[in-house]
Short mmCIF file of C-alpha atoms and ligand atoms in Angstrom, two decimals:
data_model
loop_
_atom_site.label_atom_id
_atom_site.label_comp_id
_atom_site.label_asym_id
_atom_site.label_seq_id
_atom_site.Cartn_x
_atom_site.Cartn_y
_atom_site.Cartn_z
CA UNK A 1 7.54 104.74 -123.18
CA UNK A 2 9.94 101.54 -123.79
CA UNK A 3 8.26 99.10 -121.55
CA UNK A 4 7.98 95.77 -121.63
CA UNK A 5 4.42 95.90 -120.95
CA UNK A 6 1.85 94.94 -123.24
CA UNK A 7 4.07 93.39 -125.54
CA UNK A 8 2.98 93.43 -129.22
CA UNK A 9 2.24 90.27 -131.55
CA UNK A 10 5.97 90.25 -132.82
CA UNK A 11 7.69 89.72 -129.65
CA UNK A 12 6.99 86.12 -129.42
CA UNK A 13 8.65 82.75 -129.05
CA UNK A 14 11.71 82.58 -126.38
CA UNK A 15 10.49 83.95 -122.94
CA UNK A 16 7.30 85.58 -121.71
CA UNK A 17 7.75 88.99 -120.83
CA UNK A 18 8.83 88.64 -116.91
CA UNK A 19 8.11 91.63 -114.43
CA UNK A 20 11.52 93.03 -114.44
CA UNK A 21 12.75 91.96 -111.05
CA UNK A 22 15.75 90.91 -113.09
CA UNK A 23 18.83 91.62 -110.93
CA UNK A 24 19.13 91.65 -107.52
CA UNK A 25 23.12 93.26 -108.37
CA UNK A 26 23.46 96.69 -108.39
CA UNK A 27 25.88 98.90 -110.82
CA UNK A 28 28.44 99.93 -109.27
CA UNK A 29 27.79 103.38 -111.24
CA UNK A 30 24.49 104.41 -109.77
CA UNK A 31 21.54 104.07 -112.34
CA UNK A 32 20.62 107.85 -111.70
CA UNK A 33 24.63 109.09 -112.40
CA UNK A 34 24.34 112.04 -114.66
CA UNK A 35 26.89 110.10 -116.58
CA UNK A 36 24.56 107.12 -117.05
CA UNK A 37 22.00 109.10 -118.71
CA UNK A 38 20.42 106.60 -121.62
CA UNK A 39 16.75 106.86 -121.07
CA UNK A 40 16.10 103.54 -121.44
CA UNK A 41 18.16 102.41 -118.75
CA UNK A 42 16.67 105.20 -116.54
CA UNK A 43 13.53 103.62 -117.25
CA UNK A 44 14.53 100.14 -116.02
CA UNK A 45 14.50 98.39 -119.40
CA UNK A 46 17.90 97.29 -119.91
CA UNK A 47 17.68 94.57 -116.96
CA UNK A 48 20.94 92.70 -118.89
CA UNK A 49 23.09 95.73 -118.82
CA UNK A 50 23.38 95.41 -114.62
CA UNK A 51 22.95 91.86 -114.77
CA UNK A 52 25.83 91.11 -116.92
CA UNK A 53 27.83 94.35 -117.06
CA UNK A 54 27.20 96.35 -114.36
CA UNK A 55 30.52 96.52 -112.86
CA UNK A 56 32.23 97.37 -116.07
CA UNK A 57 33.97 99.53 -113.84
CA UNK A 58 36.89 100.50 -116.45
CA UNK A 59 34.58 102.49 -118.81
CA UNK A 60 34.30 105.52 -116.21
CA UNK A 61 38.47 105.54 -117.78
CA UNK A 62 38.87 106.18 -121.33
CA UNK A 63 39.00 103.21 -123.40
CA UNK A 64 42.76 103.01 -124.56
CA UNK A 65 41.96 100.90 -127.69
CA UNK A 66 38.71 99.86 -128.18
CA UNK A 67 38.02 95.82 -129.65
CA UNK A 68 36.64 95.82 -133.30
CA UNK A 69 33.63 94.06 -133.09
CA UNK A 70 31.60 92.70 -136.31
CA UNK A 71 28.58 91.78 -136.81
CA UNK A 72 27.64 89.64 -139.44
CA UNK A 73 23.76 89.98 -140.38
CA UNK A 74 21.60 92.21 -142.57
CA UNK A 75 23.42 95.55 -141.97
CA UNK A 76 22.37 98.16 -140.18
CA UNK A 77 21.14 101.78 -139.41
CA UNK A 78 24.48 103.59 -138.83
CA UNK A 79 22.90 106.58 -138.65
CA UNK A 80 20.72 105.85 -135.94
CA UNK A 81 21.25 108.40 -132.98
CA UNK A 82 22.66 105.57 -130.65
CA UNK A 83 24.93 103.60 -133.00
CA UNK A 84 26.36 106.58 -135.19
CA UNK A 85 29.52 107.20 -133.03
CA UNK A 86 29.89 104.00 -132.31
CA UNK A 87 31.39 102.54 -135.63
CA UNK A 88 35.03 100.92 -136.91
CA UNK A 89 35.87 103.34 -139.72
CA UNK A 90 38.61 102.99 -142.16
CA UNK A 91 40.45 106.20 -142.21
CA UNK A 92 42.07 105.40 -145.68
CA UNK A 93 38.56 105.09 -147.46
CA UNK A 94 37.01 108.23 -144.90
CA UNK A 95 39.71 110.95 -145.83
CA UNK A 96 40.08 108.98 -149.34
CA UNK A 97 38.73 109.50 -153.19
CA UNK A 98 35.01 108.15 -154.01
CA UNK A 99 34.98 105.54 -156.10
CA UNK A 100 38.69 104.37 -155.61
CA UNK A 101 40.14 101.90 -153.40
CA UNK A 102 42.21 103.61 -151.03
CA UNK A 103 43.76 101.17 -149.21
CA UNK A 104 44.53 99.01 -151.90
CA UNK A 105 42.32 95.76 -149.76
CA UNK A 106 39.60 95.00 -153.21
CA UNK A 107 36.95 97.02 -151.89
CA UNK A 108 36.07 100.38 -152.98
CA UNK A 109 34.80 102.82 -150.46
CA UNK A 110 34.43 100.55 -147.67
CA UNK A 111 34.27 102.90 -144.76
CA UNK A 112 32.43 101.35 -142.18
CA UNK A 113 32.40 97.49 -143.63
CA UNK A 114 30.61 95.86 -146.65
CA UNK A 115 27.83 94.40 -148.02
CA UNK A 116 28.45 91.34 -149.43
CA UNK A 117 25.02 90.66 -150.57
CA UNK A 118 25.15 93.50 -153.43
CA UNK A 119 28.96 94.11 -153.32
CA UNK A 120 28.42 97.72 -152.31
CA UNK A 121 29.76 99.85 -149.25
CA UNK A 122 26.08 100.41 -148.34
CA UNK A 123 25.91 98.70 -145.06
CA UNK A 124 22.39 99.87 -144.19
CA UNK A 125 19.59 97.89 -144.52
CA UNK A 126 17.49 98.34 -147.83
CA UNK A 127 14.96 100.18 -148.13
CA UNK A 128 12.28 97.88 -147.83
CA UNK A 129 13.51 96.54 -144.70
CA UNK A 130 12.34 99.99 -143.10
CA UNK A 131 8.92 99.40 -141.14
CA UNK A 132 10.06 96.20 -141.01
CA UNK A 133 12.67 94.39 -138.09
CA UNK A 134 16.60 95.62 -139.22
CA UNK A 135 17.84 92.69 -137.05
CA UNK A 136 21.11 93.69 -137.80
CA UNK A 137 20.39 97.01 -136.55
CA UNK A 138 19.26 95.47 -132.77
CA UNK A 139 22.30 93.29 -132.77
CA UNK A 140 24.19 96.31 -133.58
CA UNK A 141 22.68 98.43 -130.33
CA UNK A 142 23.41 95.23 -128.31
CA UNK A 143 27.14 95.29 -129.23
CA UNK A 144 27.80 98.34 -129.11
CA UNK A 145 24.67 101.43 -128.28
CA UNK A 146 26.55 104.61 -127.25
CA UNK A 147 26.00 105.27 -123.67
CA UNK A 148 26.10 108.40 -121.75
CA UNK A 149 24.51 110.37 -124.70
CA UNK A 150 21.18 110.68 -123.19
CA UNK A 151 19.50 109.14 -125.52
CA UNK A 152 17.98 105.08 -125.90
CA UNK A 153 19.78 102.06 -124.43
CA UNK A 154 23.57 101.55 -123.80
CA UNK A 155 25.59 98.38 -124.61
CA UNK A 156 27.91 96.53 -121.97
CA UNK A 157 30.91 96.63 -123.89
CA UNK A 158 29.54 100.66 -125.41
CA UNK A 159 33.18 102.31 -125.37
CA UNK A 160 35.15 99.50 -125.74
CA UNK A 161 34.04 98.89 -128.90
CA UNK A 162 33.97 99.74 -132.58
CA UNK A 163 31.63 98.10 -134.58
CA UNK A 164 32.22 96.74 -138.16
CA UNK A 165 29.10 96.15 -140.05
CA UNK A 166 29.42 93.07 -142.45
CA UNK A 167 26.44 92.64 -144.04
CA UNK A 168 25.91 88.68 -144.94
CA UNK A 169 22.18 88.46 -145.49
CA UNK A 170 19.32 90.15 -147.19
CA UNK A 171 16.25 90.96 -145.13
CA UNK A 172 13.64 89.34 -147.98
CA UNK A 173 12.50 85.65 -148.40
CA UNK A 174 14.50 85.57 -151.95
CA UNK A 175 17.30 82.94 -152.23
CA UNK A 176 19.97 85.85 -153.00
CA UNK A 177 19.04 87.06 -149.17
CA UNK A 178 19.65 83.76 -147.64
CA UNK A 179 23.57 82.80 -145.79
CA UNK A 180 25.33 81.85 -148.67
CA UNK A 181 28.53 79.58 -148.03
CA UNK A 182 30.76 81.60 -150.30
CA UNK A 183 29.83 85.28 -149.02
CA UNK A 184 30.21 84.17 -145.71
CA UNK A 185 33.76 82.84 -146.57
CA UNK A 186 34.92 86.39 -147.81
CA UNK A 187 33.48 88.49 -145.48
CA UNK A 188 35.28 86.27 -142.85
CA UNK A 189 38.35 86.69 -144.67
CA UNK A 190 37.72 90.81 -144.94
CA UNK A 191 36.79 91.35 -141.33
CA UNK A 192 39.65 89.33 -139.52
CA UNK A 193 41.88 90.99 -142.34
CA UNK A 194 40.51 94.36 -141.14
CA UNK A 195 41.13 94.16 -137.72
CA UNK A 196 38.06 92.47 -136.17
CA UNK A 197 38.70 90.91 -133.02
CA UNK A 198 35.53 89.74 -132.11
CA UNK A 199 32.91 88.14 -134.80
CA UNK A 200 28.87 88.38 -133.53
CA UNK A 201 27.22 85.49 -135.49
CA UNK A 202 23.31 85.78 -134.19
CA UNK A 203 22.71 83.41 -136.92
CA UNK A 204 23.27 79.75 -137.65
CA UNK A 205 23.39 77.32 -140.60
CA UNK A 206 23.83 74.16 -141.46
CA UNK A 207 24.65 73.67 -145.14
CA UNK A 208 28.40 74.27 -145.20
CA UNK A 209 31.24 73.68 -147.59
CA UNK A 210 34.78 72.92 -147.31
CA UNK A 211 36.52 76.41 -148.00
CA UNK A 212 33.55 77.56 -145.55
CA UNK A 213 35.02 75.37 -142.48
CA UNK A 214 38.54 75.86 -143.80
CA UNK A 215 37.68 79.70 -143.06
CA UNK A 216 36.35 79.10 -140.22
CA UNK A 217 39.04 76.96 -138.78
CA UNK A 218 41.90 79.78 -139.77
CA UNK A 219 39.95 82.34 -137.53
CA UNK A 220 38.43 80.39 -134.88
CA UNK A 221 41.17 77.41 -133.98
CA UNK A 222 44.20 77.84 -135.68
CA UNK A 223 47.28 79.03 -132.74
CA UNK A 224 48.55 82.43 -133.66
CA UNK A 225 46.76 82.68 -136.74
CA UNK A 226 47.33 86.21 -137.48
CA UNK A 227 43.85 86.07 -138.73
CA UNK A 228 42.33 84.70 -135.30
CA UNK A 229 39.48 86.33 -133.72
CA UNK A 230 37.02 85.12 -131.19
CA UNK A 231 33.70 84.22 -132.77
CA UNK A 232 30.46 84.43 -130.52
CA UNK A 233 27.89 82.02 -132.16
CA UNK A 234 24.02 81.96 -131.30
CA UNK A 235 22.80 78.42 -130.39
CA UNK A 236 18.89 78.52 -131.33
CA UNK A 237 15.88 78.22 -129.31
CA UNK A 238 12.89 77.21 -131.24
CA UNK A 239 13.48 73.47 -130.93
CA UNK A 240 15.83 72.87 -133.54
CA UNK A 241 17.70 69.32 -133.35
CA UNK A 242 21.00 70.76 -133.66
CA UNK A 243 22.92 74.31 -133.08
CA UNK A 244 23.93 74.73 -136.24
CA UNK A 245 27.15 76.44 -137.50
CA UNK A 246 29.58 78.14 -136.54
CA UNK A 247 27.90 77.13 -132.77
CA UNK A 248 28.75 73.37 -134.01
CA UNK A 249 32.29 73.75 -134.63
CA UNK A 250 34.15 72.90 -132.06
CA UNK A 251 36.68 75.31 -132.26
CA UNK A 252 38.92 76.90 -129.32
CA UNK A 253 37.93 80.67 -130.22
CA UNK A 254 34.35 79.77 -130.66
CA UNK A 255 32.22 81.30 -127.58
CA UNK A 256 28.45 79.90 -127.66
CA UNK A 257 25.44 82.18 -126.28
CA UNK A 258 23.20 80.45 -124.08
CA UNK A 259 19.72 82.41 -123.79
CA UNK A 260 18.96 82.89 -120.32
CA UNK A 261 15.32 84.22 -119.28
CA UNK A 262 15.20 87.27 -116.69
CA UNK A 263 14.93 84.41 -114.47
CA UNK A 264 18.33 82.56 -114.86
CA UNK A 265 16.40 80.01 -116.63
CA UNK A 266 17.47 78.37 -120.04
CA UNK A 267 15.15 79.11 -122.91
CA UNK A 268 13.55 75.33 -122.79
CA UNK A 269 13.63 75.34 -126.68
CA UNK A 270 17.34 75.51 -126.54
CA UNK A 271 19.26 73.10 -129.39
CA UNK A 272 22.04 70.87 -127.67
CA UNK A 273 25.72 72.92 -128.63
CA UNK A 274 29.31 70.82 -128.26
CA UNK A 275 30.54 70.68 -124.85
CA UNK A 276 33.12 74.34 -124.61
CA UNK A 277 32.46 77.62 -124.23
CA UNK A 278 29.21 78.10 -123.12
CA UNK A 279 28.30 80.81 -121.58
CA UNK A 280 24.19 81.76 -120.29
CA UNK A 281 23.51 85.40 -121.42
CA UNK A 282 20.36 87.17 -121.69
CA UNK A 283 17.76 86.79 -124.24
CA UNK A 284 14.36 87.85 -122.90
CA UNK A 285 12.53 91.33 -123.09
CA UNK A 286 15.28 92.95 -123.94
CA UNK A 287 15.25 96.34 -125.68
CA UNK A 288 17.26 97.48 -128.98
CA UNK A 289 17.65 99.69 -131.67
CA UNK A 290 15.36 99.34 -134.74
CA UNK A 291 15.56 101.28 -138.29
CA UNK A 292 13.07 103.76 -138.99
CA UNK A 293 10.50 104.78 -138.21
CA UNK A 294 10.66 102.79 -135.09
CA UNK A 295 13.89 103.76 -132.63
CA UNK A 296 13.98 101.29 -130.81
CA UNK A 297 11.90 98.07 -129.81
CA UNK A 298 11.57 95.12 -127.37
CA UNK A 299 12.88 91.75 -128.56
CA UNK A 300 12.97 88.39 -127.28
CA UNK A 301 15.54 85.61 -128.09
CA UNK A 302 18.52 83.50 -128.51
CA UNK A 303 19.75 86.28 -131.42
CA UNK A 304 20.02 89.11 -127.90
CA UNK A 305 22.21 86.78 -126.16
CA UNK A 306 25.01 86.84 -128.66
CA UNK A 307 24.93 89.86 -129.44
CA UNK A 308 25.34 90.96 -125.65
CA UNK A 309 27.74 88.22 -125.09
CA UNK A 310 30.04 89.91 -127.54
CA UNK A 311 29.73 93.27 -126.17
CA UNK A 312 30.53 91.75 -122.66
CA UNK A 313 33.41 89.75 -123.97
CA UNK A 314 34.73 93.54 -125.88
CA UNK A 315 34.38 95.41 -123.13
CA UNK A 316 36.09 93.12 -120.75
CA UNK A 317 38.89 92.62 -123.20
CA UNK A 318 39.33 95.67 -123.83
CA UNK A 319 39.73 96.79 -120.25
CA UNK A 320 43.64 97.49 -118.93
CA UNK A 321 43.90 94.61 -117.18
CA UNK A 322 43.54 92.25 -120.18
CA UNK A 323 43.91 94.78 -123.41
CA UNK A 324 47.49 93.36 -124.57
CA UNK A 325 46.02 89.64 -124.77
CA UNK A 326 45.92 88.15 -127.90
CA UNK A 327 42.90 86.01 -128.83
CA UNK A 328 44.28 83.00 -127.71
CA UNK A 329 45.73 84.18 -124.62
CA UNK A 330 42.19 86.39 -124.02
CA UNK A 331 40.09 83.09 -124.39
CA UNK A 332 42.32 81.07 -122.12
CA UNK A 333 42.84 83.08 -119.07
CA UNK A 334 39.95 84.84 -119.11
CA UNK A 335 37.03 83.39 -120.97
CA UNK A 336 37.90 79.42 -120.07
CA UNK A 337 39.38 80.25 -116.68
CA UNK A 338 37.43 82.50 -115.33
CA UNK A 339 34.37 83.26 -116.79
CA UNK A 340 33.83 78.99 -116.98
CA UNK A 341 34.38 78.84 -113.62
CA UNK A 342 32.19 81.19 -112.47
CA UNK A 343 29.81 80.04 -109.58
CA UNK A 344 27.00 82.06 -111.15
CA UNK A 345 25.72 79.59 -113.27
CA UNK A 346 21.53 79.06 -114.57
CA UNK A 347 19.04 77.10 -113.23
CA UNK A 348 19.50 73.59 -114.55
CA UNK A 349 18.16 72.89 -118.17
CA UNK A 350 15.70 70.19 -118.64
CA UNK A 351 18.05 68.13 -120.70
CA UNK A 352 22.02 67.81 -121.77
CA UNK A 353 24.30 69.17 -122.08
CA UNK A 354 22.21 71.91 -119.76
CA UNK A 355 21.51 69.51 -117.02
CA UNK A 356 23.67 71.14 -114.90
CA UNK A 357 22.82 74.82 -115.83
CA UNK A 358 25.82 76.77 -117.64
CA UNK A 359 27.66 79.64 -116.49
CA UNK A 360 26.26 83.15 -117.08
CA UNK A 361 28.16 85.26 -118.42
CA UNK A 362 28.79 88.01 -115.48
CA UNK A 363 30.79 90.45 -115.92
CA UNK A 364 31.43 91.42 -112.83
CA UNK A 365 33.32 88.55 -111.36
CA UNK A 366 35.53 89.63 -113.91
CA UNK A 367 36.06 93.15 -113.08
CA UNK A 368 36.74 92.76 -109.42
CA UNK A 369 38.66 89.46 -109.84
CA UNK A 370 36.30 87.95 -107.10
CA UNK A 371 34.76 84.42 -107.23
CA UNK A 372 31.12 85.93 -106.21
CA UNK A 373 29.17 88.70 -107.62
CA UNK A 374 27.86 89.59 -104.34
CA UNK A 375 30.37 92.22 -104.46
CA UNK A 376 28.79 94.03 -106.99
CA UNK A 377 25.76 94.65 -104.64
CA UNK A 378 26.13 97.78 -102.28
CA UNK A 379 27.84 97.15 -99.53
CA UNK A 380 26.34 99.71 -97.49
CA UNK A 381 22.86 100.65 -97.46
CA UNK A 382 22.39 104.28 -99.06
CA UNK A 383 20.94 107.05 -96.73
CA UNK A 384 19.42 110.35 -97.22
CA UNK A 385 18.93 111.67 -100.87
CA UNK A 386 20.41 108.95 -102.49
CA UNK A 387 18.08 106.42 -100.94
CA UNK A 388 15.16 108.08 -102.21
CA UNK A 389 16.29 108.34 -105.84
CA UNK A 390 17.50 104.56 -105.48
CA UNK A 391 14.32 103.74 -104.18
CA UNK A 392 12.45 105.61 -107.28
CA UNK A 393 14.55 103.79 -109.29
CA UNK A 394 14.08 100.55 -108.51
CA UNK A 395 10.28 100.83 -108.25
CA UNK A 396 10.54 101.89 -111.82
CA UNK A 397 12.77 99.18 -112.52
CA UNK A 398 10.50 96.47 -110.93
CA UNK A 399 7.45 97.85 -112.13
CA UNK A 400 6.86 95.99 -115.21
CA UNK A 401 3.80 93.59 -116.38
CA UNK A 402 3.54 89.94 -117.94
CA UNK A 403 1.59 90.78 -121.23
CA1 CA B 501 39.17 99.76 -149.68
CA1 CA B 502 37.60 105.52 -151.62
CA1 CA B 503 22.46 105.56 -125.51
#
């Protein structure tokens, strides 16, 4: 069983392993809905998905046009059973000719994104990356695990979003794995090109170059660049002096992921990130997909938060209310208005710019257009049936162990 109990040698650095009293909001889809039928959830694991997303009340409607949402790391398993449906496709290379360019954009059979490591269409991650983390393939689940398909975890953003897989980074210690300015600067330049609306960078950097920051700037801070997207950077917590790019830049369309502990608490290792966008988002004992021969496993850290962060930013923007915003328009009304001024904010960090705790990024408040998630939490208390099940739920929910 996916628990986070007993937590093995891996799972290390960011949070302990809390006893999952995580949330005291409740979905406004019950947990036990026949339509909210990932096992993992079921089983209490995904603590983040009510915390954050919960009231992601527009994905009971069909998603009118889902947000493209890539994520730059080592690939990923797109064949695993919860990320398979879940992908951006390219119609022009899917119904196209092998080994020609279909769509005429320099890249030959690029169905479901590139890798820009080996210049192939082969997004998944190498072979000898199996057995071993795919981290791509966790951020992946994060953004964007299919829900309601019985199977594993489900994202927050799930419907609303199609994921791109842009794969930036091998998974060995070999200098041809590492970020490399230049890749990054094309792949950039393909996604935004391709449609990607939102960029998931659980990475950071901080050799640059000029055409690197020029790149940068064109998606992430130019006004109605037809390129612009909203980039979600990670800001690390393992005591580094500084976030880091693209976290550092301090860009309008750059979002930065605070991880939050299943306690509201900042991870205490957390670098210092500009003043902006800042928004808490959870990073501990949280559970994801992994390649084979593992499905899925529990990680911890800073990586989770951005991931999720994106997939709560897609499937906000992709609801009715805000779907026709452009990226500009999408990060001023709703990511600087409202989410910013969200009273749910952390506990306090030990040291600036965290002093006063940031907000968290809660989904809810968005949803119901209310200053306080309290209305999230049932307003009545459940009878009969219902309060049984509830009841078995939650005990399963709160039931976990510090390892
Ligand atoms: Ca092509
Ligand atoms: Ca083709
Ligand atoms: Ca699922």
């Amino acid at each position: 069983m996916l628990a986070c109990v007993g937590l093995p040698s891996w799972a290390q650095g960011g949070f302990p392993c809390q006893p999952l009293k995580c949330s005291t909001l409740l979905p406004s889809l019950p947990v036990d809905d026949p339509h909210t039928n990932d096992c993992a959830y079921r089983a209490g694991n995904l603590w983040w998905v009510d915390y954050v997303a919960g009231s992601l009340e527009w994905t009971a409607k069909p998603v009118q046009k889902p947000v493209i949402v890539a994520v730059f790391d080592d690939g990923a398993d797109i064949d695993h059973e919860d990320l398979r449906n879940q992908l951006w496709t390219n119609q022009a290379e899917l119904n196209g000719r092998p080994g020609v360019d279909d769509d005429g954009n320099g890249y030959v059979d690029d169905v479901h994104g590139w890798n820009f490591v080996d210049d192939t269409p082969d997004v998944s991650p190498p072979e000898q990356c199996r057995g071993q983390v795919s981290h791509g393939t966790l951020m992946a689940s994060l953004i964007a695990a299919q829900r309601n398909n019985g199977v594993g975890i489900a994202a927050p953003g799930s419907d609303a979003v199609r994921l791109m897989i842009i794969k930036v980074v091998g998974c060995g210690s070999h200098t041809r794995d590492a970020l490399d300015p230049k890749r990054l600067t094309r792949a950039l330049e393909y996604a935004t090109r391709m449609g990607a609306r939102i960029l998931s960078f659980s990475s950071h950097w901080y050799a640059t170059t000029p055409e690197l920051d020029r790149a940068f700037a064109e998606v992430a801070d130019r006004p109605g660049s037809p390129r612009a997207a909203i980039v979600v950077a990670s800001v690390p917590n393992r005591g580094e002096p500084a976030a880091g790019y693209p976290a550092a830049y301090p860009f309008r369309r750059i979002v930065r992921a605070i991880p939050i502990g299943n306690d509201d608490r900042i991870s205490p290792g957390t670098s210092p990130a500009p003043f902006g966008l800042n928004l808490g988002a959870p990073s501990a004992c949280v559970i994801g997909a992994a390649a084979p021969p593992e499905k899925y496993r529990v990680e911890q850290g800073s990586s989770n938060s951005t991931a999720i962060l994106a997939s709560v930013l897609a499937g906000i923007w992709a609801s009715p209310a805000y779907a026709k915003l452009t990226p500009d328009e999408f990060v001023a009304g709703v990511v600087r208005k409202r989410m910013s001024m969200t009273p749910r904010r952390s506990k306090p960090g030990s040291r600036p710019p965290y002093d006063h705790g940031v907000p968290l990024a809660d989904a809810c408040i968005l949803a119901t257009k209310e200053r306080s998630a309290r209305v999230c939490r049932s307003q009545e208390p459940p009878t009969g049936k219902r309060a049984n099940e509830l009841q078995r739920n939650t005990a399963g929910r709160d039931g976990g162990q510090e390892p």
